[in-house]
Each structure stands twice: as structure tokens, then as C-alpha cells.
PDB file of C-alpha atoms and ligand atoms in Angstrom:
ATOM      1  CA  UNK V   1      21.059   0.749  -6.280  1.00  0.00           C
ATOM      2  CA  UNK V   2      20.915  -2.306  -8.214  1.00  0.00           C
ATOM      3  CA  UNK V   3      22.356  -4.278  -5.689  1.00  0.00           C
ATOM      4  CA  UNK V   4      19.372  -2.852  -3.169  1.00  0.00           C
ATOM      5  CA  UNK V   5      17.083  -3.826  -5.663  1.00  0.00           C
ATOM      6  CA  UNK V   6      17.946  -7.831  -5.863  1.00  0.00           C
ATOM      7  CA  UNK V   7      18.767  -7.822  -1.768  1.00  0.00           C
ATOM      8  CA  UNK V   8      15.598  -6.431  -1.369  1.00  0.00           C
ATOM      9  CA  UNK V   9      13.333  -9.236  -3.872  1.00  0.00           C
ATOM     10  CA  UNK V  10      15.567 -11.863  -2.211  1.00  0.00           C
ATOM     11  CA  UNK V  11      14.439 -10.670   1.135  1.00  0.00           C
ATOM     12  CA  UNK V  12      10.625 -10.711   0.072  1.00  0.00           C
ATOM     13  CA  UNK V  13      10.570 -13.366  -1.929  1.00  0.00           C
ATOM     14  CA  UNK V  14      10.144 -16.476   0.586  1.00  0.00           C
ATOM     15  CA  UNK V  15       7.256 -14.747   1.817  1.00  0.00           C
ATOM     16  CA  UNK V  16       5.600 -14.449  -1.331  1.00  0.00           C
ATOM     17  CA  UNK V  17       4.324 -16.971  -3.558  1.00  0.00           C
ATOM     18  CA  UNK V  18       4.747 -16.850  -7.113  1.00  0.00           C
ATOM     19  CA  UNK V  19       1.287 -14.615  -8.622  1.00  0.00           C
ATOM     20  CA  UNK V  20       2.236 -11.959  -5.216  1.00  0.00           C
ATOM     21  CA  UNK V  21       5.787 -11.571  -6.177  1.00  0.00           C
ATOM     22  CA  UNK V  22       5.265 -11.036 -10.034  1.00  0.00           C
ATOM     23  CA  UNK V  23       2.294  -8.559  -8.512  1.00  0.00           C
ATOM     24  CA  UNK V  24       5.438  -6.658  -6.028  1.00  0.00           C
ATOM     25  CA  UNK V  25       7.448  -6.675  -9.382  1.00  0.00           C
ATOM     26  CA  UNK V  26       5.178  -4.997 -11.108  1.00  0.00           C
ATOM     27  CA  UNK V  27       4.181  -2.335  -8.121  1.00  0.00           C
ATOM     28  CA  UNK V  28       7.679  -1.351  -7.730  1.00  0.00           C
ATOM     29  CA  UNK V  29       8.296  -0.525 -11.876  1.00  0.00           C
ATOM     30  CA  UNK V  30       4.638   0.933 -11.819  1.00  0.00           C
ATOM     31  CA  UNK V  31       5.886   2.906  -8.833  1.00  0.00           C
ATOM     32  CA  UNK V  32       9.255   4.023 -10.840  1.00  0.00           C
ATOM     33  CA  UNK V  33       7.204   5.172 -14.039  1.00  0.00           C
ATOM     34  CA  UNK V  34       5.463   7.410 -11.214  1.00  0.00           C
ATOM     35  CA  UNK V  35       7.969   8.540  -9.726  1.00  0.00           C
ATOM     36  CA  UNK V  36       9.420   9.410 -13.219  1.00  0.00           C
ATOM     37  CA  UNK V  37       6.195  11.702 -13.979  1.00  0.00           C
ATOM     38  CA  UNK V  38       5.655  13.026 -10.803  1.00  0.00           C
ATOM     39  CA  UNK V  39       8.805  13.831  -9.218  1.00  0.00           C
ATOM     40  CA  UNK V  40      10.331  12.079  -6.001  1.00  0.00           C
ATOM     41  CA  UNK V  41      13.207   9.804  -4.985  1.00  0.00           C
ATOM     42  CA  UNK V  42      13.623   6.295  -7.213  1.00  0.00           C
ATOM     43  CA  UNK V  43      15.323   4.790  -4.949  1.00  0.00           C
ATOM     44  CA  UNK V  44      12.573   5.122  -1.804  1.00  0.00           C
ATOM     45  CA  UNK V  45       9.579   4.294  -4.187  1.00  0.00           C
ATOM     46  CA  UNK V  46      11.476   1.210  -5.314  1.00  0.00           C
ATOM     47  CA  UNK V  47      12.160  -0.196  -1.808  1.00  0.00           C
ATOM     48  CA  UNK V  48       8.756   0.715  -0.556  1.00  0.00           C
ATOM     49  CA  UNK V  49       7.404  -1.372  -4.027  1.00  0.00           C
ATOM     50  CA  UNK V  50       9.733  -4.013  -3.117  1.00  0.00           C
ATOM     51  CA  UNK V  51       8.344  -4.870   0.214  1.00  0.00           C
ATOM     52  CA  UNK V  52       4.819  -3.282   0.451  1.00  0.00           C
ATOM     53  CA  UNK V  53       3.002  -6.640   0.583  1.00  0.00           C
ATOM     54  CA  UNK V  54       6.028  -8.054   2.977  1.00  0.00           C
ATOM     55  CA  UNK V  55       3.064  -9.011   5.756  1.00  0.00           C
ATOM     56  CA  UNK V  56       0.386 -10.301   3.624  1.00  0.00           C
ATOM     57  CA  UNK V  57       0.872 -13.776   4.308  1.00  0.00           C
ATOM     58  CA  UNK V  58       1.880 -13.493   7.515  1.00  0.00           C
ATOM     59  CA  UNK V  59      -0.064 -15.711  10.477  1.00  0.00           C
ATOM     60  CA  UNK V  60      -3.459 -13.569  11.216  1.00  0.00           C
ATOM     61  CA  UNK V  61      -3.211 -13.956  15.080  1.00  0.00           C
ATOM     62  CA  UNK V  62       0.699 -13.246  14.631  1.00  0.00           C
ATOM     63  CA  UNK V  63      -0.237  -9.997  12.908  1.00  0.00           C
ATOM     64  CA  UNK V  64      -3.225  -9.901  15.945  1.00  0.00           C
ATOM     65  CA  UNK V  65      -0.255  -9.968  18.623  1.00  0.00           C
ATOM     66  CA  UNK V  66       2.078  -7.370  16.977  1.00  0.00           C
ATOM     67  CA  UNK V  67      -1.471  -4.919  16.860  1.00  0.00           C
ATOM     68  CA  UNK V  68      -2.052  -5.576  20.286  1.00  0.00           C
ATOM     69  CA  UNK V  69       1.917  -4.617  21.485  1.00  0.00           C
ATOM     70  CA  UNK V  70       2.912  -2.179  19.353  1.00  0.00           C
ATOM     71  CA  UNK V  71       2.136   1.248  20.541  1.00  0.00           C
ATOM     72  CA  UNK V  72       2.109   2.638  17.271  1.00  0.00           C
ATOM     73  CA  UNK V  73      -0.358   0.184  15.820  1.00  0.00           C
ATOM     74  CA  UNK V  74      -3.796   1.411  15.800  1.00  0.00           C
ATOM     75  CA  UNK V  75      -6.251  -1.214  18.064  1.00  0.00           C
ATOM     76  CA  UNK V  76      -9.135  -0.163  15.458  1.00  0.00           C
ATOM     77  CA  UNK V  77      -7.084  -2.622  13.215  1.00  0.00           C
ATOM     78  CA  UNK V  78      -8.694  -5.364  14.933  1.00  0.00           C
ATOM     79  CA  UNK V  79     -12.002  -4.679  14.887  1.00  0.00           C
ATOM     80  CA  UNK V  80     -11.877  -4.303  10.757  1.00  0.00           C
ATOM     81  CA  UNK V  81     -11.119  -7.311   8.114  1.00  0.00           C
ATOM     82  CA  UNK V  82      -7.818  -8.851   8.528  1.00  0.00           C
ATOM     83  CA  UNK V  83      -7.202  -7.856   4.815  1.00  0.00           C
ATOM     84  CA  UNK V  84      -5.918  -4.380   5.611  1.00  0.00           C
ATOM     85  CA  UNK V  85      -3.392  -5.889   8.737  1.00  0.00           C
ATOM     86  CA  UNK V  86      -0.722  -6.250   6.340  1.00  0.00           C
ATOM     87  CA  UNK V  87       0.490  -2.698   5.265  1.00  0.00           C
ATOM     88  CA  UNK V  88       1.021  -1.160   8.971  1.00  0.00           C
ATOM     89  CA  UNK V  89       1.756  -4.679  11.129  1.00  0.00           C
ATOM     90  CA  UNK V  90       4.232  -4.913   7.602  1.00  0.00           C
ATOM     91  CA  UNK V  91       5.555  -1.811   7.997  1.00  0.00           C
ATOM     92  CA  UNK V  92       6.461  -2.642  11.417  1.00  0.00           C
ATOM     93  CA  UNK V  93       7.787  -6.160  11.090  1.00  0.00           C
ATOM     94  CA  UNK V  94      10.106  -4.637   8.473  1.00  0.00           C
ATOM     95  CA  UNK V  95      11.858  -2.680  11.281  1.00  0.00           C
ATOM     96  CA  UNK V  96      12.698  -5.436  12.993  1.00  0.00           C
ATOM     97  CA  UNK V  97      12.984  -8.239  10.204  1.00  0.00           C
ATOM     98  CA  UNK V  98      14.743  -5.667   7.660  1.00  0.00           C
ATOM     99  CA  UNK V  99      16.363  -3.434   9.723  1.00  0.00           C
ATOM    100  CA  UNK V 100      14.090  -0.106   7.556  1.00  0.00           C
ATOM    101  CA  UNK V 101      15.239   2.812   8.785  1.00  0.00           C
ATOM    102  CA  UNK V 102      13.823   4.928   6.204  1.00  0.00           C
ATOM    103  CA  UNK V 103      10.053   6.657   7.955  1.00  0.00           C
ATOM    104  CA  UNK V 104       8.709   7.612   4.858  1.00  0.00           C
ATOM    105  CA  UNK V 105       8.841   4.212   2.800  1.00  0.00           C
ATOM    106  CA  UNK V 106       7.911   2.318   6.339  1.00  0.00           C
ATOM    107  CA  UNK V 107       4.855   5.179   6.365  1.00  0.00           C
ATOM    108  CA  UNK V 108       4.074   4.175   2.653  1.00  0.00           C
ATOM    109  CA  UNK V 109       3.973   0.655   3.545  1.00  0.00           C
ATOM    110  CA  UNK V 110       1.886   1.206   6.256  1.00  0.00           C
ATOM    111  CA  UNK V 111      -0.722   2.993   4.089  1.00  0.00           C
ATOM    112  CA  UNK V 112      -0.666   1.093   0.922  1.00  0.00           C
ATOM    113  CA  UNK V 113      -3.903  -0.483   1.344  1.00  0.00           C
ATOM    114  CA  UNK V 114      -6.331   1.906   2.853  1.00  0.00           C
ATOM    115  CA  UNK V 115      -4.635   5.343   2.219  1.00  0.00           C
ATOM    116  CA  UNK V 116      -4.986   8.031   5.161  1.00  0.00           C
ATOM    117  CA  UNK V 117      -5.142  12.109   5.289  1.00  0.00           C
ATOM    118  CA  UNK V 118      -2.380  13.679   4.259  1.00  0.00           C
ATOM    119  CA  UNK V 119      -0.747  11.338   2.332  1.00  0.00           C
ATOM    120  CA  UNK V 120       3.246  12.011   1.062  1.00  0.00           C
ATOM    121  CA  UNK V 121       3.899  12.246  -2.243  1.00  0.00           C
ATOM    122  CA  UNK V 122       5.634   9.326  -1.384  1.00  0.00           C
ATOM    123  CA  UNK V 123       2.451   7.394  -0.064  1.00  0.00           C
ATOM    124  CA  UNK V 124       0.390   8.581  -2.848  1.00  0.00           C
ATOM    125  CA  UNK V 125       2.948   6.808  -5.397  1.00  0.00           C
ATOM    126  CA  UNK V 126       2.630   3.604  -3.320  1.00  0.00           C
ATOM    127  CA  UNK V 127      -1.185   3.827  -3.048  1.00  0.00           C
ATOM    128  CA  UNK V 128      -1.526   4.028  -6.878  1.00  0.00           C
ATOM    129  CA  UNK V 129       1.161   1.936  -8.145  1.00  0.00           C
ATOM    130  CA  UNK V 130      -0.627  -0.980  -6.078  1.00  0.00           C
ATOM    131  CA  UNK V 131      -3.865  -0.174  -7.688  1.00  0.00           C
ATOM    132  CA  UNK V 132      -3.281   0.536 -11.042  1.00  0.00           C
ATOM    133  CA  UNK V 133       0.195  -2.041 -11.477  1.00  0.00           C
ATOM    134  CA  UNK V 134      -0.343  -3.694 -14.949  1.00  0.00           C
ATOM    135  CA  UNK V 135      -2.107  -7.243 -13.987  1.00  0.00           C
ATOM    136  CA  UNK V 136      -4.880  -5.188 -11.845  1.00  0.00           C
ATOM    137  CA  UNK V 137      -8.513  -5.456 -13.418  1.00  0.00           C
ATOM    138  CA  UNK V 138     -10.402  -3.869 -10.956  1.00  0.00           C
ATOM    139  CA  UNK V 139     -13.850  -2.064 -12.576  1.00  0.00           C
ATOM    140  CA  UNK V 140     -12.529   1.144 -13.298  1.00  0.00           C
ATOM    141  CA  UNK V 141      -8.987   0.773 -13.384  1.00  0.00           C
ATOM    142  CA  UNK V 142      -8.519   1.945 -17.299  1.00  0.00           C
ATOM    143  CA  UNK V 143      -9.924   4.950 -16.066  1.00  0.00           C
ATOM    144  CA  UNK V 144      -7.214   5.618 -13.446  1.00  0.00           C
ATOM    145  CA  UNK V 145      -4.501   4.807 -15.320  1.00  0.00           C
ATOM    146  CA  UNK V 146      -5.437   7.338 -17.763  1.00  0.00           C
ATOM    147  CA  UNK V 147      -5.413   9.900 -15.143  1.00  0.00           C
ATOM    148  CA  UNK V 148      -2.424   8.533 -13.842  1.00  0.00           C
ATOM    149  CA  UNK V 149      -0.528   9.750 -16.914  1.00  0.00           C
ATOM    150  CA  UNK V 150      -1.103  13.614 -15.403  1.00  0.00           C
ATOM    151  CA  UNK V 151      -2.402  14.327 -12.037  1.00  0.00           C
ATOM    152  CA  UNK V 152      -1.412  12.303  -8.947  1.00  0.00           C
ATOM    153  CA  UNK V 153      -4.128  13.676  -6.811  1.00  0.00           C
ATOM    154  CA  UNK V 154      -7.110  13.335  -9.046  1.00  0.00           C
ATOM    155  CA  UNK V 155      -5.655   9.597  -9.729  1.00  0.00           C
ATOM    156  CA  UNK V 156      -5.667   8.669  -5.674  1.00  0.00           C
ATOM    157  CA  UNK V 157      -8.895   9.807  -5.424  1.00  0.00           C
ATOM    158  CA  UNK V 158     -10.329   7.916  -8.382  1.00  0.00           C
ATOM    159  CA  UNK V 159      -8.809   4.908  -6.643  1.00  0.00           C
ATOM    160  CA  UNK V 160     -10.195   5.484  -2.799  1.00  0.00           C
ATOM    161  CA  UNK V 161     -13.500   6.053  -5.026  1.00  0.00           C
ATOM    162  CA  UNK V 162     -13.532   3.096  -6.745  1.00  0.00           C
ATOM    163  CA  UNK V 163     -12.158   0.885  -3.566  1.00  0.00           C
ATOM    164  CA  UNK V 164     -15.355   3.186  -1.466  1.00  0.00           C
ATOM    165  CA  UNK V 165     -17.899   1.676  -3.804  1.00  0.00           C
ATOM    166  CA  UNK V 166     -16.503  -1.227  -4.434  1.00  0.00           C
ATOM    167  CA  UNK V 167     -16.742  -2.245  -0.695  1.00  0.00           C
ATOM    168  CA  UNK V 168     -20.325  -0.480  -0.053  1.00  0.00           C
ATOM    169  CA  UNK V 169     -22.316  -2.220  -3.444  1.00  0.00           C
ATOM    170  CA  UNK V 170     -20.628  -6.114  -1.085  1.00  0.00           C
ATOM    171  CA  UNK V 171     -21.796  -3.944   1.933  1.00  0.00           C
ATOM    172  CA  UNK V 172     -18.598  -4.249   3.813  1.00  0.00           C
ATOM    173  CA  UNK V 173     -17.336  -1.846   6.202  1.00  0.00           C
ATOM    174  CA  UNK V 174     -14.921   0.542   5.299  1.00  0.00           C
ATOM    175  CA  UNK V 175     -12.131   1.581   7.054  1.00  0.00           C
ATOM    176  CA  UNK V 176     -12.655   5.316   8.337  1.00  0.00           C
ATOM    177  CA  UNK V 177      -8.924   6.436   6.735  1.00  0.00           C
ATOM    178  CA  UNK V 178     -10.143   5.164   3.389  1.00  0.00           C
ATOM    179  CA  UNK V 179     -12.545   8.058   4.119  1.00  0.00           C
ATOM    180  CA  UNK V 180     -10.106  10.130   5.107  1.00  0.00           C
ATOM    181  CA  UNK V 181      -7.882  10.020   2.056  1.00  0.00           C
ATOM    182  CA  UNK V 182     -10.940  10.302  -0.252  1.00  0.00           C
ATOM    183  CA  UNK V 183     -12.150  13.571   1.865  1.00  0.00           C
ATOM    184  CA  UNK V 184      -8.518  14.835   2.114  1.00  0.00           C
ATOM    185  CA  UNK V 185      -8.105  14.153  -1.882  1.00  0.00           C
ATOM    186  CA  UNK V 186     -11.372  15.551  -2.609  1.00  0.00           C
ATOM    187  CA  UNK V 187     -10.832  19.255  -0.720  1.00  0.00           C
ATOM    188  CA  UNK V 188      -6.770  19.190  -2.452  1.00  0.00           C
ATOM    189  CA  UNK V 189      -8.337  18.845  -5.529  1.00  0.00           C
ATOM    190  CA  UNK V 190     -11.843  21.432  -4.671  1.00  0.00           C
ATOM    191  CA  UNK V 191      -9.422  24.102  -3.878  1.00  0.00           C
ATOM    192  CA  UNK V 192      -6.454  23.835  -6.353  1.00  0.00           C
TER     193      UNK V 192
HETATM  194  O1  DGI X   1      -2.503  -6.530  -0.668  1.00  0.00           O
HETATM  195  P1  DGI X   1      -3.109  -6.502  -2.579  1.00  0.00           P
HETATM  196  O2  DGI X   1      -4.009  -7.544  -2.433  1.00  0.00           O
HETATM  197  O3  DGI X   1      -1.948  -5.819  -3.548  1.00  0.00           O
HETATM  198  O4  DGI X   1      -3.816  -4.962  -2.412  1.00  0.00           O
HETATM  199  P2  DGI X   1      -4.013  -4.243  -0.838  1.00  0.00           P
HETATM  200  O5  DGI X   1      -3.345  -3.636  -0.190  1.00  0.00           O
HETATM  201  O6  DGI X   1      -5.001  -3.425  -1.870  1.00  0.00           O
HETATM  202  O7  DGI X   1      -5.584  -5.171  -0.626  1.00  0.00           O
HETATM  203  C1  DGI X   1      -6.705  -5.132  -1.006  1.00  0.00           C
HETATM  204  C2  DGI X   1      -7.835  -5.254  -0.767  1.00  0.00           C
HETATM  205  O8  DGI X   1      -8.358  -4.697   0.619  1.00  0.00           O
HETATM  206  C3  DGI X   1      -9.279  -5.618  -1.149  1.00  0.00           C
HETATM  207  O9  DGI X   1      -9.967  -6.590  -1.331  1.00  0.00           O
HETATM  208  C4  DGI X   1      -9.824  -4.295  -1.273  1.00  0.00           C
HETATM  209  C5  DGI X   1      -9.394  -4.266   0.308  1.00  0.00           C
HETATM  210  N1  DGI X   1      -9.783  -3.145   0.646  1.00  0.00           N
HETATM  211  C6  DGI X   1      -9.541  -1.615   0.557  1.00  0.00           C
HETATM  212  N2  DGI X   1      -9.640  -1.132   1.726  1.00  0.00           N
HETATM  213  C7  DGI X   1     -10.606  -1.382   2.373  1.00  0.00           C
HETATM  214  C8  DGI X   1     -10.522  -2.483   2.322  1.00  0.00           C
HETATM  215  N3  DGI X   1     -11.523  -3.750   3.159  1.00  0.00           N
HETATM  216  C9  DGI X   1     -11.814  -3.065   3.915  1.00  0.00           C
HETATM  217  N4  DGI X   1     -12.633  -4.036   4.661  1.00  0.00           N
HETATM  218  N5  DGI X   1     -12.229  -1.829   4.322  1.00  0.00           N
HETATM  219  C10 DGI X   1     -11.289  -0.957   3.454  1.00  0.00           C
HETATM  220  O10 DGI X   1     -11.129   0.400   4.066  1.00  0.00           O
HETATM  221 FE1   FE X   2      -1.188  -4.747  -0.117  1.00  0.00          FE
HETATM  222 FE1   FE X   3      -0.084  -5.099  -3.236  1.00  0.00          FE
END
């Protein structure tokens, strides 16, 4: 699948700046490593990693129109920070602009920023890879990287928990799916 990788990278490159493109490559490589560690389909992880921030720099008004017009996109996004829109909107745009047909890849892109309840294995891999890729310097990220060496659910929980703490400390609203991810992962771990 080397050709697929080159094609997909070539497709996203014009939509990203250099820094974001390099982040994209690191997320992709991290997602592949996590898949080798925890199982799953390497090609899906690779494609989702490459495409995950496709819509990051799209015009805010254009994204707003997509949210208003596409029945699959949750309208409550509009009452939350626009920084959260690029995942769900990107997933829908990629269907039209890239011809992305893989629903699992599309879902993982859609929830990569916030997480959600009942994340799939691929959702978790992309959510975590975006959080721990080697360029990230979030407070607490080193501990999450350590946890990610052995436990996918616990590492995702720590990432969601850190994000919630970070946002609350800044007196920022938290999108409900981020809490849903936290609660769901916490329950999985408590019941395991
Ligand atoms: O696109 P990236 O920069 O690679 O990373 P991302 O898609 O995780 O977006 C990161 C930003 O999203 C970061 O500033 C924290 C913010 N974020 C994540 N979850 C929430 C959130 N912001 C709000 N307001 N609410 C959330 O639930
Ligand atoms: Fe993102
Ligand atoms: Fe990202």
C-alpha cells in the first residue's frame, strides 16, 4: 500500500502548512505503531492518520455551511468552538473531495479531536496517535505515552481526562462527546 500512502499524502499536502503536514506524518507513523502493538488494520490506520486534519484550515463559513446542510453532522457543533469542526466536517468533505468510502476511516477522522462514547478500535488509535505523536508537548503527555506502551483504553482515558482538565482550567466549554469518551472508557476500565 505504499502507493496509497503517497497518493493520500499528495492529496492532503496542498491543504496543510509545513508544520501541519509534518504533524500529519507523525500521527500516521504513530497510528501504524499503535496498530502493530494493539492489533487492527494497518492500512486503515495509515489512511486515517494521513487524512485526519484534512479540513483543519478550511474556511470557517464554509465549514458552518456543511454543518447546516449535511444531515449527518451534529448541529450542536455550531454552539461549540470552531476548532472542533474540522474532524466531523473533514470526514464528510473527504467523501466528496477524495472519494473516501471506508466508513471506519471516516468515523475515526470525525471523532479524532473529541473522542466519543463506544469508540471503535480504529477511533481509539487515531484519537491517541493525534495526542501522543512525538511533536506534542501537552502537560502529562509523557505519562500518556508510557501508558500507551501497554494499554490502549487507559491511554485514551488519560488523553481525554487531560484534555478535559486542560479546558476546565482555562474555563473553556467542553464538548459533550469528550465527556462521553471519558465516562465510557472509565466504565470499561472499572469493569475489566
Ligand atoms: O487538529 P490538531 O491540532 O492536531 O488536534 P485536535 O484535532 O485534537 O485539536 C486540538 C484542539 O482541540 C485543542 O486546542 C484542544 C481542543 N479540544 C479538544 N476537545 C475539546 C477541545 N476544545 C473544546 N473547546 N472542547 C472540547 O471538548
Ligand atoms: Fe485535528
Ligand atoms: Fe491532528
